[in-house]
Tab-separated table of C-alpha atoms and ligand atoms in Angstrom:
chain	number	residue	atom	x	y	z
A	1	MET	CA	1.186	-20.250	27.968
A	2	HIS	CA	3.684	-23.006	27.378
A	3	VAL	CA	6.810	-23.099	25.280
A	4	GLY	CA	6.662	-25.554	22.393
A	5	ARG	CA	9.654	-27.166	20.798
A	6	ASP	CA	10.206	-26.445	17.146
A	7	ASP	CA	13.349	-27.817	15.550
A	8	ARG	CA	12.402	-26.414	12.186
A	9	ILE	CA	15.060	-24.190	10.697
A	10	ALA	CA	13.952	-22.390	7.554
A	11	GLU	CA	16.231	-20.832	4.999
A	12	VAL	CA	14.085	-17.693	5.125
A	13	LEU	CA	11.611	-16.802	7.839
A	14	ILE	CA	9.076	-14.237	6.697
A	15	LEU	CA	7.003	-12.155	9.102
A	16	GLY	CA	3.623	-11.151	7.645
A	17	ALA	CA	1.422	-12.497	4.845
A	18	GLY	CA	0.582	-9.250	3.064
A	19	PRO	CA	1.621	-8.550	-0.534
A	20	ALA	CA	5.307	-8.152	0.438
A	21	GLY	CA	5.622	-11.397	2.427
A	22	LEU	CA	3.590	-13.468	-0.006
A	23	VAL	CA	5.346	-12.259	-3.160
A	24	LEU	CA	8.686	-12.890	-1.459
A	25	GLY	CA	7.636	-16.340	-0.250
A	26	ASN	CA	6.332	-17.308	-3.684
A	27	ILE	CA	9.488	-16.254	-5.525
A	28	LEU	CA	11.675	-18.063	-2.998
A	29	GLN	CA	9.606	-21.248	-3.136
A	30	GLY	CA	9.706	-21.069	-6.936
A	31	ALA	CA	13.512	-21.030	-6.709
A	32	GLY	CA	13.492	-24.030	-4.387
A	33	ILE	CA	14.258	-22.031	-1.232
A	34	ASP	CA	12.533	-23.209	1.907
A	35	SER	CA	10.510	-20.506	3.666
A	36	VAL	CA	8.034	-20.163	6.524
A	37	ILE	CA	5.583	-17.265	6.810
A	38	LEU	CA	4.261	-16.281	10.242
A	39	GLU	CA	1.001	-14.324	10.053
A	40	ARG	CA	-0.852	-12.843	13.019
A	41	GLY	CA	-4.286	-12.870	11.331
A	42	SER	CA	-6.390	-15.801	10.206
A	43	ARG	CA	-6.336	-16.879	6.574
A	44	ALA	CA	-9.936	-15.673	6.169
A	45	HIS	CA	-9.000	-12.281	7.632
A	46	ILE	CA	-6.088	-11.617	5.280
A	47	GLU	CA	-8.056	-12.880	2.279
A	48	GLN	CA	-10.915	-10.480	2.987
A	49	ARG	CA	-9.050	-7.355	4.110
A	50	ALA	CA	-9.825	-4.720	1.480
A	51	ARG	CA	-7.099	-2.132	1.029
A	52	ALA	CA	-5.248	-1.330	-2.185
A	53	GLY	CA	-6.505	-1.802	-5.703
A	54	PHE	CA	-4.302	0.031	-8.181
A	55	LEU	CA	-1.313	-1.886	-9.496
A	56	ALA	CA	1.439	-0.205	-11.487
A	57	PRO	CA	2.684	-1.846	-14.719
A	58	GLU	CA	5.979	-2.725	-13.024
A	59	SER	CA	4.132	-4.598	-10.287
A	60	VAL	CA	2.025	-6.419	-12.861
A	61	ALA	CA	5.226	-7.328	-14.746
A	62	VAL	CA	6.826	-8.738	-11.581
A	63	LEU	CA	3.748	-10.814	-10.824
A	64	GLY	CA	3.750	-12.058	-14.428
A	65	GLU	CA	7.469	-12.865	-14.426
A	66	TYR	CA	7.034	-15.201	-11.449
A	67	GLY	CA	3.731	-16.787	-12.526
A	68	LEU	CA	1.643	-14.935	-9.922
A	69	ASP	CA	-0.710	-13.078	-12.239
A	70	GLY	CA	-3.340	-15.726	-13.069
A	71	GLY	CA	-6.169	-13.930	-11.224
A	72	LEU	CA	-5.307	-10.414	-12.223
A	73	ARG	CA	-4.961	-11.365	-15.880
A	74	THR	CA	-8.492	-12.745	-15.917
A	75	ARG	CA	-10.250	-10.425	-13.455
A	76	GLY	CA	-8.077	-7.291	-13.330
A	77	ARG	CA	-9.340	-4.235	-15.189
A	78	THR	CA	-7.317	-1.646	-17.000
A	79	HIS	CA	-7.610	1.905	-15.707
A	80	ASP	CA	-6.193	4.846	-17.598
A	81	SER	CA	-7.733	8.150	-16.576
A	82	CYS	CA	-8.556	10.303	-13.590
A	83	GLU	CA	-10.549	13.428	-13.046
A	84	PHE	CA	-10.079	16.498	-10.873
A	85	ARG	CA	-13.035	18.544	-9.658
A	86	THR	CA	-12.266	21.962	-8.209
A	87	ALA	CA	-14.059	25.261	-7.620
A	88	ALA	CA	-12.741	26.328	-11.048
A	89	GLY	CA	-14.331	23.375	-12.854
A	90	ARG	CA	-13.366	19.852	-13.803
A	91	PHE	CA	-10.700	18.332	-15.993
A	92	GLU	CA	-9.801	14.779	-16.910
A	93	LEU	CA	-6.319	13.396	-17.425
A	94	SER	CA	-6.214	10.358	-19.686
A	95	TYR	CA	-2.831	9.279	-18.432
A	96	GLY	CA	-2.814	6.209	-20.666
A	97	GLY	CA	-1.952	8.639	-23.483
A	98	LEU	CA	0.487	10.777	-21.491
A	99	GLY	CA	4.020	10.367	-20.135
A	100	ARG	CA	5.132	6.786	-20.773
A	101	ARG	CA	1.575	5.879	-21.849
A	102	GLU	CA	1.207	3.421	-19.000
A	103	VAL	CA	-1.996	2.308	-17.307
A	104	HIS	CA	-3.001	0.861	-13.951
A	105	THR	CA	-4.506	-2.552	-13.411
A	106	VAL	CA	-7.301	-2.475	-10.846
A	107	TYR	CA	-7.290	-5.688	-8.853
A	108	PRO	CA	-8.449	-5.636	-5.227
A	109	GLN	CA	-5.654	-6.389	-2.756
A	110	GLN	CA	-7.702	-9.091	-1.009
A	111	ASP	CA	-8.037	-10.960	-4.325
A	112	LEU	CA	-4.300	-10.693	-4.930
A	113	VAL	CA	-3.581	-11.942	-1.406
A	114	THR	CA	-6.001	-14.847	-1.917
A	115	ASP	CA	-4.214	-15.830	-5.150
A	116	LEU	CA	-0.784	-15.490	-3.546
A	117	VAL	CA	-1.712	-17.619	-0.519
A	118	ALA	CA	-3.048	-20.424	-2.732
A	119	GLU	CA	0.032	-20.342	-4.949
A	120	TYR	CA	2.432	-20.209	-1.990
A	121	LEU	CA	0.867	-23.338	-0.507
A	122	ARG	CA	0.883	-25.026	-3.928
A	123	ARG	CA	4.614	-24.327	-4.165
A	124	GLY	CA	5.143	-26.081	-0.837
A	125	GLY	CA	5.476	-22.973	1.357
A	126	GLU	CA	4.558	-23.178	5.028
A	127	LEU	CA	2.084	-20.515	6.163
A	128	ARG	CA	1.385	-20.350	9.886
A	129	CYS	CA	-1.674	-18.157	10.389
A	130	GLU	CA	-2.894	-16.875	13.768
A	131	THR	CA	0.747	-16.917	14.844
A	132	THR	CA	2.213	-13.672	16.136
A	133	ALA	CA	5.926	-12.948	16.048
A	134	LEU	CA	6.866	-11.690	19.507
A	135	ARG	CA	10.613	-11.337	19.591
A	136	LEU	CA	13.612	-11.448	17.258
A	137	GLY	CA	17.129	-12.376	18.217
A	138	ASP	CA	20.698	-13.030	17.010
A	139	LEU	CA	20.192	-10.843	13.984
A	140	HIS	CA	23.926	-10.326	13.611
A	141	GLY	CA	24.816	-13.997	14.039
A	142	ASP	CA	24.556	-16.901	11.585
A	143	ARG	CA	21.274	-18.213	12.948
A	144	PRO	CA	18.756	-15.472	13.733
A	145	TRP	CA	15.548	-16.609	15.445
A	146	VAL	CA	11.991	-15.501	16.002
A	147	LEU	CA	9.835	-16.340	18.978
A	148	SER	CA	6.172	-16.615	18.007
A	149	ARG	CA	2.929	-17.367	19.824
A	150	THR	CA	-0.118	-19.189	18.494
A	151	LEU	CA	-3.725	-18.316	19.368
A	152	GLU	CA	-3.689	-21.186	21.848
A	153	GLY	CA	-0.791	-19.497	23.640
A	154	VAL	CA	1.944	-21.896	22.538
A	155	GLU	CA	5.268	-20.111	22.121
A	156	ASN	CA	7.745	-21.442	19.581
A	157	PRO	CA	11.297	-20.385	18.770
A	158	LEU	CA	12.124	-20.749	15.077
A	159	GLY	CA	15.541	-20.396	13.476
A	160	ALA	CA	16.459	-19.303	9.961
A	161	SER	CA	19.352	-18.216	7.798
A	162	TYR	CA	17.632	-14.907	7.086
A	163	VAL	CA	14.570	-13.061	8.413
A	164	ALA	CA	12.358	-10.879	6.214
A	165	GLY	CA	10.292	-8.286	8.079
A	166	CYS	CA	7.160	-7.915	5.929
A	167	ASP	CA	4.801	-7.368	8.862
A	168	GLY	CA	3.663	-3.848	8.065
A	169	ALA	CA	4.242	-0.431	9.564
A	170	ARG	CA	3.307	-1.507	13.090
A	171	GLY	CA	4.823	-4.971	13.055
A	172	LEU	CA	7.560	-6.486	15.169
A	173	ALA	CA	10.325	-5.998	12.592
A	174	ARG	CA	9.750	-2.249	12.356
A	175	LYS	CA	9.610	-1.974	16.165
A	176	THR	CA	12.832	-3.936	16.541
A	177	PHE	CA	14.580	-1.848	13.960
A	178	ALA	CA	16.682	0.998	15.310
A	179	ALA	CA	17.444	2.781	12.049
A	180	PRO	CA	17.439	6.468	11.247
A	181	SER	CA	14.163	7.546	9.705
A	182	SER	CA	12.506	10.688	8.422
A	183	THR	CA	8.801	11.162	8.992
A	184	CYS	CA	6.020	13.481	7.951
A	185	GLU	CA	2.883	13.770	10.073
A	186	TYR	CA	0.283	15.432	7.879
A	187	ASP	CA	-2.441	16.115	10.414
A	188	ILE	CA	-4.811	14.912	7.700
A	189	THR	CA	-7.251	12.047	8.222
A	190	TRP	CA	-9.492	10.275	5.722
A	191	LEU	CA	-12.690	8.442	6.380
A	192	ALA	CA	-12.219	5.419	4.095
A	193	LEU	CA	-15.418	3.785	2.870
A	194	LEU	CA	-16.284	0.769	0.761
A	195	VAL	CA	-19.657	0.927	-0.906
A	196	GLN	CA	-21.645	-1.790	-2.631
A	197	ALA	CA	-22.438	0.224	-5.740
A	198	PRO	CA	-20.827	1.020	-9.072
A	199	PRO	CA	-18.831	4.253	-9.348
A	200	THR	CA	-20.530	7.257	-10.927
A	201	THR	CA	-17.891	7.382	-13.624
A	202	ASP	CA	-15.338	4.702	-14.382
A	203	THR	CA	-12.453	7.002	-13.453
A	204	VAL	CA	-10.763	7.961	-10.223
A	205	VAL	CA	-12.247	11.303	-9.167
A	206	TYR	CA	-10.381	13.737	-6.910
A	207	GLY	CA	-12.577	16.404	-5.323
A	208	VAL	CA	-10.466	19.383	-4.207
A	209	HIS	CA	-12.884	21.309	-2.021
A	210	ARG	CA	-12.630	23.944	0.700
A	211	ASP	CA	-14.490	21.598	3.114
A	212	GLY	CA	-11.809	18.956	2.556
A	213	PHE	CA	-10.735	16.330	0.056
A	214	ALA	CA	-13.111	13.691	-1.326
A	215	GLY	CA	-12.172	10.851	-3.658
A	216	GLN	CA	-13.875	8.140	-5.654
A	217	MET	CA	-11.809	5.054	-6.568
A	218	PRO	CA	-13.488	2.319	-8.616
A	219	ARG	CA	-12.710	-1.154	-7.265
A	220	GLY	CA	-14.866	-3.212	-9.622
A	221	PRO	CA	-18.235	-3.090	-11.385
A	222	GLU	CA	-20.126	-3.330	-8.088
A	223	VAL	CA	-17.755	-1.894	-5.482
A	224	THR	CA	-16.427	1.635	-5.056
A	225	ARG	CA	-14.021	3.084	-2.539
A	226	TYR	CA	-14.694	6.614	-1.329
A	227	TYR	CA	-12.502	8.822	0.831
A	228	LEU	CA	-13.625	11.874	2.795
A	229	GLN	CA	-11.179	14.078	4.645
A	230	CYS	CA	-12.439	14.356	8.207
A	231	ASP	CA	-11.485	15.574	11.652
A	232	PRO	CA	-8.589	13.477	13.042
A	233	HIS	CA	-10.608	12.889	16.220
A	234	ASP	CA	-13.717	11.674	14.398
A	235	ASP	CA	-15.233	8.332	15.169
A	236	PRO	CA	-16.118	6.774	11.780
A	237	LEU	CA	-19.335	5.427	13.287
A	238	HIS	CA	-20.492	8.945	14.128
A	239	TRP	CA	-20.802	9.808	10.465
A	240	SER	CA	-24.421	9.092	9.531
A	241	GLU	CA	-25.026	7.704	6.042
A	242	GLN	CA	-26.838	10.899	5.146
A	243	ARG	CA	-23.907	13.054	6.232
A	244	ILE	CA	-21.513	10.851	4.249
A	245	TRP	CA	-23.525	11.021	1.022
A	246	ASN	CA	-24.187	14.761	1.433
A	247	SER	CA	-20.483	15.472	2.002
A	248	LEU	CA	-19.446	13.321	-0.954
A	249	ALA	CA	-22.036	14.991	-3.175
A	250	THR	CA	-20.885	18.483	-2.144
A	251	ARG	CA	-17.160	17.877	-2.446
A	252	LEU	CA	-17.446	15.919	-5.714
A	253	ASP	CA	-19.875	18.533	-7.047
A	254	ALA	CA	-22.424	15.871	-7.886
A	255	GLY	CA	-25.052	18.571	-8.609
A	256	ARG	CA	-23.026	19.686	-11.604
A	257	TYR	CA	-21.339	16.475	-12.744
A	258	GLY	CA	-23.832	13.709	-12.050
A	259	SER	CA	-25.394	12.163	-8.945
A	260	LEU	CA	-23.490	9.570	-6.994
A	261	ARG	CA	-24.714	5.998	-7.107
A	262	ALA	CA	-25.356	5.346	-3.450
A	263	GLY	CA	-25.334	1.848	-1.978
A	264	PRO	CA	-24.761	0.087	1.324
A	265	ILE	CA	-21.551	1.160	3.068
A	266	PHE	CA	-20.061	-2.163	4.118
A	267	GLU	CA	-16.749	-0.970	5.520
A	268	ARG	CA	-15.550	2.240	7.119
A	269	GLY	CA	-12.340	3.184	8.874
A	270	LEU	CA	-9.911	6.039	9.410
A	271	VAL	CA	-6.650	6.488	7.521
A	272	ARG	CA	-4.205	8.951	9.094
A	273	LEU	CA	-1.839	10.318	6.494
A	274	ARG	CA	1.686	9.726	7.650
A	275	SER	CA	4.902	8.939	5.842
A	276	GLU	CA	8.108	7.429	7.072
A	277	ILE	CA	11.305	6.562	5.220
A	278	LEU	CA	13.947	4.332	6.797
A	279	ASP	CA	17.515	4.142	5.606
A	280	PRO	CA	18.973	1.541	5.762
A	281	ILE	CA	16.260	-1.133	5.650
A	282	GLN	CA	18.529	-3.992	6.683
A	283	GLN	CA	20.321	-4.891	9.885
A	284	GLY	CA	22.456	-7.990	10.114
A	285	ARG	CA	20.288	-10.797	8.763
A	286	LEU	CA	16.992	-8.895	9.059
A	287	PHE	CA	15.670	-7.248	5.877
A	288	LEU	CA	12.526	-5.117	5.703
A	289	ALA	CA	10.117	-4.929	2.767
A	290	GLY	CA	6.754	-3.277	2.097
A	291	ASP	CA	5.122	-1.088	4.743
A	292	ALA	CA	7.640	-2.347	7.322
A	293	ALA	CA	10.397	-0.638	5.325
A	294	SER	CA	8.466	2.530	4.668
A	295	SER	CA	4.933	3.540	5.534
A	296	ILE	CA	3.450	5.701	2.834
A	297	SER	CA	0.091	7.443	2.798
A	298	PRO	CA	-2.347	6.000	0.231
A	299	SER	CA	-2.691	9.356	-1.593
A	300	ALA	CA	-0.854	8.106	-4.682
A	301	ALA	CA	-1.540	4.367	-4.344
A	302	LYS	CA	2.115	3.409	-3.995
A	303	GLY	CA	2.183	1.165	-0.880
A	304	ALA	CA	1.250	-2.204	-2.376
A	305	ASN	CA	3.407	-1.468	-5.418
A	306	LEU	CA	6.458	-0.690	-3.287
A	307	ALA	CA	5.740	-3.897	-1.363
A	308	ILE	CA	5.780	-6.008	-4.547
A	309	LEU	CA	8.910	-4.399	-5.989
A	310	GLY	CA	10.746	-4.536	-2.649
A	311	ALA	CA	9.852	-8.212	-2.290
A	312	ARG	CA	11.237	-8.921	-5.764
A	313	SER	CA	14.529	-7.125	-4.953
A	314	LEU	CA	14.861	-9.000	-1.678
A	315	ALA	CA	13.980	-12.353	-3.244
A	316	ARG	CA	16.628	-11.956	-5.946
A	317	ALA	CA	19.255	-10.997	-3.385
A	318	LEU	CA	18.367	-13.913	-1.097
A	319	ILE	CA	18.460	-16.380	-3.994
A	320	ALA	CA	21.918	-15.128	-5.010
A	321	ALA	CA	23.134	-15.502	-1.413
A	322	LEU	CA	21.548	-18.854	-0.641
A	323	ARG	CA	22.071	-20.557	-3.992
A	324	GLY	CA	25.113	-18.823	-5.415
A	325	GLY	CA	26.902	-17.864	-2.184
A	326	ASP	CA	27.048	-14.279	-3.452
A	327	THR	CA	25.926	-11.718	-0.853
A	328	THR	CA	26.660	-8.616	-2.930
A	329	ALA	CA	22.992	-7.962	-3.748
A	330	LEU	CA	21.996	-8.470	-0.110
A	331	GLN	CA	24.584	-5.933	0.983
A	332	ARG	CA	23.195	-3.525	-1.626
A	333	TYR	CA	19.545	-4.173	-0.806
A	334	SER	CA	18.958	-0.816	0.927
A	335	ALA	CA	20.897	1.061	-1.740
A	336	GLU	CA	18.682	-0.511	-4.419
A	337	CYS	CA	15.349	0.070	-2.683
A	338	VAL	CA	15.602	3.342	-0.770
A	339	PRO	CA	15.902	5.648	-3.840
A	340	ARG	CA	12.745	4.028	-5.284
A	341	ILE	CA	10.984	4.477	-1.946
A	342	ARG	CA	12.040	8.144	-1.778
A	343	ARG	CA	10.731	8.815	-5.299
A	344	ALA	CA	7.356	7.284	-4.451
A	345	HIS	CA	7.164	9.394	-1.291
A	346	GLU	CA	8.063	12.554	-3.147
A	347	PHE	CA	5.145	12.108	-5.531
A	348	SER	CA	2.808	11.043	-2.758
A	349	HIS	CA	3.762	14.191	-0.811
A	350	TRP	CA	3.134	16.281	-3.944
A	351	MET	CA	-0.303	14.690	-4.328
A	352	ILE	CA	-1.182	15.384	-0.695
A	353	ASN	CA	-0.400	19.070	-1.154
A	354	LEU	CA	-2.366	19.117	-4.387
A	355	LEU	CA	-5.509	17.561	-2.930
A	356	HIS	CA	-6.029	19.035	0.526
A	357	PRO	CA	-7.000	22.528	1.668
A	358	PRO	CA	-3.855	24.152	3.064
A	359	ALA	CA	-3.741	24.867	6.797
A	360	GLY	CA	-1.369	26.894	8.966
A	361	PRO	CA	-0.250	30.515	8.964
A	362	ASN	CA	0.454	30.642	5.206
A	363	HIS	CA	-2.729	28.886	4.158
A	364	ALA	CA	-3.992	31.712	1.909
A	365	PHE	CA	-0.716	31.817	-0.019
A	366	GLU	CA	-0.556	28.024	-0.141
A	367	ARG	CA	-4.086	27.955	-1.563
A	368	ASP	CA	-2.910	30.210	-4.392
A	369	MET	CA	-0.016	27.847	-5.042
A	370	GLN	CA	-2.407	24.906	-5.067
A	371	GLN	CA	-4.628	26.631	-7.625
A	372	ALA	CA	-1.594	27.397	-9.789
A	373	ARG	CA	-0.551	23.729	-9.655
A	374	LEU	CA	-4.027	22.554	-10.602
A	375	HIS	CA	-4.140	25.064	-13.444
A	376	SER	CA	-0.793	23.817	-14.787
A	377	LEU	CA	-2.004	20.259	-14.566
A	378	ALA	CA	-5.155	21.138	-16.491
A	379	THR	CA	-3.393	23.081	-19.235
A	380	SER	CA	0.290	22.171	-19.587
A	381	ARG	CA	1.250	19.027	-21.467
A	382	THR	CA	4.640	19.028	-19.732
A	383	HIS	CA	2.962	18.966	-16.313
A	384	GLN	CA	0.553	16.285	-17.480
A	385	ASP	CA	3.422	14.091	-18.700
A	386	PHE	CA	5.191	14.543	-15.361
A	387	PHE	CA	1.997	13.610	-13.543
A	388	ALA	CA	1.318	10.533	-15.687
A	389	GLU	CA	4.846	9.191	-15.380
A	390	ASN	CA	4.852	9.488	-11.605
A	391	TYR	CA	1.211	8.572	-11.018
A	392	VAL	CA	1.437	5.203	-12.744
A	393	GLY	CA	5.136	4.515	-12.411
A	394	ILE	CA	6.996	3.434	-9.324
B	1	FAD	C1	-7.536	2.212	2.810
B	1	FAD	C2	-6.256	1.889	2.105
B	1	FAD	C3	-6.190	1.986	0.716
B	1	FAD	C4	-4.992	1.708	0.057
B	1	FAD	N1	-4.941	1.825	-1.318
B	1	FAD	C5	-3.799	1.516	-1.970
B	1	FAD	C6	-3.736	1.494	-3.420
B	1	FAD	O1	-4.721	1.755	-4.136
B	1	FAD	N2	-2.544	1.164	-4.009
B	1	FAD	C7	-1.434	0.827	-3.268
B	1	FAD	O2	-0.378	0.546	-3.856
B	1	FAD	N3	-1.464	0.818	-1.897
B	1	FAD	C8	-2.605	1.139	-1.232
B	1	FAD	N4	-2.673	1.048	0.124
B	1	FAD	C9	-1.478	0.606	0.866
B	1	FAD	C10	-1.314	-0.922	0.826
B	1	FAD	O3	-2.493	-1.566	1.226
B	1	FAD	C11	-0.146	-1.329	1.731
B	1	FAD	O4	0.963	-0.548	1.390
B	1	FAD	C12	0.168	-2.819	1.567
B	1	FAD	O5	-0.800	-3.606	2.211
B	1	FAD	C13	1.546	-3.131	2.158
B	1	FAD	O6	1.783	-4.515	2.067
B	1	FAD	P1	2.715	-5.229	3.137
B	1	FAD	O7	2.758	-6.663	2.738
B	1	FAD	O8	3.953	-4.488	3.303
B	1	FAD	O9	1.952	-5.060	4.538
B	1	FAD	P2	0.532	-5.553	5.015
B	1	FAD	O10	-0.403	-5.732	3.872
B	1	FAD	O11	0.123	-4.611	6.098
B	1	FAD	O12	0.804	-6.990	5.617
B	1	FAD	C14	1.506	-7.156	6.833
B	1	FAD	C15	1.007	-8.412	7.510
B	1	FAD	O13	1.781	-8.642	8.683
B	1	FAD	C16	0.932	-9.141	9.706
B	1	FAD	N5	1.577	-8.882	11.003
B	1	FAD	C17	1.719	-7.696	11.646
B	1	FAD	N6	2.393	-7.866	12.800
B	1	FAD	C18	2.706	-9.184	12.861
B	1	FAD	C19	3.392	-9.978	13.827
B	1	FAD	N7	3.942	-9.430	14.948
B	1	FAD	N8	3.524	-11.320	13.594
B	1	FAD	C20	2.995	-11.887	12.464
B	1	FAD	N9	2.306	-11.167	11.530
B	1	FAD	C21	2.169	-9.848	11.731
B	1	FAD	C22	-0.374	-8.389	9.500
B	1	FAD	O14	-1.480	-9.091	10.049
B	1	FAD	C23	-0.440	-8.307	7.969
B	1	FAD	O15	-1.193	-9.360	7.407
B	1	FAD	C24	-3.851	1.318	0.809
B	1	FAD	C25	-3.924	1.195	2.207
B	1	FAD	C26	-5.118	1.477	2.853
B	1	FAD	C27	-5.188	1.343	4.356
């Protein structure tokens, strides 16, 4: 290792090139604010990492407002209904006609990241890939700094007026941050699969089954994401293809509602359901956005959407401070974002309880409550409107 010399001082130093960091960087560059993004992974890695897919209308509007929606306007697909399959039967909720009559746009996260990287570079942003942020300092002074290390082992200190921690739930910013937080450990794990095959139906399907949850999420005409609740200690590689397809078929009741369209499983991993809310999400000149500010389980597809909206709030506040000398919005950043984050968590928590077999000493009673909730959702327009508004909105 040797220490390099980097005299570069950015107006905003952004840790992480996920949706939060890239949306922030793009808006700042568009406003003429100089930024640098440090990203641990390679450009190819971040442009291929498949994760989210469902974008809320507010996220789509933000991307449109700042000229970041070229790809999703041409290749994104509208999605407006989901289906629940339970022991009592199936029902579909066409949420595009319920609540605020809003729909999702399905656009794979890796495609969005690819678009955002290209646009960030076009706007003159500096993206340093394969560069890991190691340490943060002087967060309460005028010139905070970040020490980073390249793959070759060169360590560089970099100064900035402000630092944005957009480096995810396990990044440096979150680790550095000593803020009060509330957490929920669900003791629920999903085997997350990507399959090269079209979905059986063009809707999201939630299988609520006594063996565990199963879900089908369309990602495009030829790719489908499946989730299977599994043992937290499972090794994803120990699930044979046959066991995976049998479990999906059982829990999604494929015998009754149509066989699954099997295809090669090209990605598998474990997702442990865990939620954490921080308050505040700013300390001195460090501001968190996206998963760094709040890790949320993917049960209601809110993470990428919170990342985009948080990045927009932070960008506006930074522009007001750096261009107008007005730090009011920066001081209010947590107060603006945390209520939105809490609302998303509340619905996500509700969805988790709706979808998974209850455990613990009261599991029989909880199962009755779950059935009552599902029944209300199937039959009550008021419940359906509530669901639609929260499912699509953020
Ligand atoms: C299987 C799965 C499915 C999901 N489905 C959905 C969905 O349908 N809808 C939805 O809204 N959300 C979904 N999510 C959640 C969503 O993907 C995340 O919430 C989103 O990626 C958060 O964006 P971010 O920019 O905050 O963080 P990230 O995308 O995690 O980006 C953080 C970046 O920081 C980098 N980094 C980390 N540490 C450092 C360091 N020390 N130095 C430099 N760089 C660093 C990482 O390499 C990474 O590129 C899903 C998540 C998973 C895992």
